[in-house]
Amino acid sequence: MSKIRQNHDSRKANWVLAAVAVGVFLLIFLAARGTLNPVLTNSTVISALAPFQRAISWVEAKVNGAATFVWDVTMVYYQNNELREEVLALRQQNLQAEEYVAENIRLREMLHYKQSAVQFDLLPAKVIGRESATWTSVISVNRGTSDGVAVNMPVITEKGLVGVVTEVTPNAAQVQLLLDSRFSVGTLVQRSESRVAGIVQGNPSDAMLPQMINIPRNSDIVEGDTIVTSGFGGVFPKGLMVGSVASIKNDNGGLLDIAYLYTSVDFQRLEDVMIITASREAPPQPLIPPEQTPGTETDKAGNPINEGGK
Amino acid sequence: MKKFLAWLLFVILVYAFQSSFMPLFYFHGIGPDLLLLVTGSVGFLTDRNKGCFAGFLFGLFEDLASGTFLGINTFTKMIIGYVCGIFSKRVLNDSFGLPVVASVLNTVFSFIVIEIIMLLLGYSFDWLAHFQFKLAPLICYNLVFAWPVHCIVRWMWNKTSDM
């Protein structure tokens, strides 16, 4: 009897639950269309929930702050590593760019000189080596016989004389510098009222100050005078800048003077040079007609023209 | 009455935790549905009538608190509570697999029912995108939280059974 009653109650409960489910299902559609106002409004639940949400939100903010801090520190670590690598790469790039800029300036100056020095056939060359023990005396350049280079060809930069080719191979050449004690070149003072001649050669006592010898004691050479090649001897063309007089000293014999020179070329920073493969006389300056003296004008037949037609 | 108030406080705390703390771990705006897991666990620990009643109350509370379509969570959760309650006497409540497997089935069922109701209400959406971007992360989250939530609910049930 009790089992039948239990089944009956269970069936009744199922029917109630089904009715509630259907009721809730319908409630969804009624609420969605706004035709139902629930007794227990959202605001009541929300206000009851608010203190708990606020408390948990505070905890969440603290946890979030701590997590963000840890995350930030980790990110900073990785970013720092990345930035270090980037800085290294940029430094390398910057260095390369500076190198290009310097090379560009040098090549521009050389090109400018090449365009102005039309009397020379110039072959650009790069310095590829220096004698490590005596680097102030000899350099190697990346041009050789295959480029038309031969022994005794003068080597210059846009600033002046560098030296002379002494050894040549097919792809490289050795250049004896102006500073070398074995080097000598005929020179003269550029100043038009002086034109004193002498021989410039390397100075064994101070490699950076070559000396000009064979200067007569009564010559008018003074400190600051510009020294250029004289063209005597046939190896070096005339007019190449050598340097300027730094000081003048009496020779041991007392009859001659010795002038010590500041070289026009900075041998410490020698990277690009030009080899003079051929030279000829400089073209004559264009003739500029002298100013006409007033009152001396003539016509085409050579008859003087009087002013006012008289 | 004490028991009711204790469960009310528990549900409020769970919902506050879900709405205020869990957004920290949301994936594309999707987080775990802790009240769904609580409903399933209550169903397993009691019977179908109590499970259904708990689902009704939890769902109603969620509807009112979240401001969604009134009745939508009430309907799904009362069915879930009822179905889980059917299995209360047929499965081992302490097993790890039960709440974990049930969480997946409950999540899929709840999601599909809500999608159907939305369609009946006249809303149109991309089913595939919803499955991919809403259901999949929801299943993952509920899988992770199923066992801890079940343990907490069981502890709560044991504590309040004496009241």
Coordinates of N, CA and C in Angstrom, one line a residue, chain B residues 3 5 13 28-30 34 41 59 67 78 85 104 106 108 123-124 137 143 149 154-156:
Chain B
K3 N 20.3 26.4 7.3 CA 20.9 25.7 6.2 C 20.7 26.5 4.9
L5 N 20.2 29.8 4.7 CA 21.0 31.0 4.7 C 22.5 30.7 4.4
L13 N 28.7 34.0 -2.6 CA 30.2 34.0 -2.7 C 30.7 33.4 -4.0
H28 N 39.1 35.6 -24.1 CA 38.2 36.3 -25.1 C 36.8 36.4 -24.5
G29 N 36.8 36.9 -23.2 CA 35.5 37.1 -22.5 C 34.8 35.9 -22.0
I30 N 35.4 34.8 -22.1 CA 34.8 33.5 -21.6 C 35.5 33.0 -20.4
L34 N 30.7 28.6 -12.7 CA 30.9 27.9 -11.4 C 29.5 27.5 -10.9
S41 N 27.0 19.3 -8.9 CA 27.5 18.6 -7.7 C 26.4 18.4 -6.7
G59 N 19.9 29.2 -10.7 CA 19.7 29.8 -12.0 C 18.9 31.1 -11.9
G67 N 21.5 40.0 -15.1 CA 20.6 40.8 -15.9 C 20.4 40.2 -17.3
M78 N 17.8 24.0 -13.7 CA 16.9 23.1 -13.0 C 16.9 21.8 -13.7
G85 N 20.6 14.7 -10.4 CA 19.9 14.0 -9.2 C 19.5 12.6 -9.5
V104 N 31.5 18.4 -18.5 CA 31.5 18.6 -20.0 C 30.1 18.4 -20.6
N106 N 27.2 18.7 -19.0 CA 26.3 19.8 -18.6 C 26.5 21.0 -19.3
V108 N 27.8 21.4 -22.4 CA 27.3 21.2 -23.8 C 25.8 21.4 -23.8
Y123 N 17.0 35.6 -32.5 CA 18.3 36.0 -32.7 C 19.0 35.1 -33.7
S124 N 19.9 35.7 -34.6 CA 20.6 34.8 -35.5 C 22.1 35.0 -35.2
P137 N 36.2 27.1 -25.1 CA 36.9 27.6 -23.9 C 36.1 27.3 -22.7
L143 N 36.1 22.1 -17.1 CA 36.9 20.9 -16.8 C 37.9 21.1 -15.7
V149 N 35.5 22.4 -7.4 CA 34.1 22.9 -7.1 C 33.4 21.7 -6.4
R154 N 30.9 19.4 -1.7 CA 30.7 18.2 -0.9 C 31.0 18.6 0.6
W155 N 32.1 19.4 0.7 CA 32.5 19.9 2.1 C 31.3 20.7 2.7
M156 N 30.8 21.6 1.9 CA 29.6 22.4 2.3 C 28.4 21.6 2.7

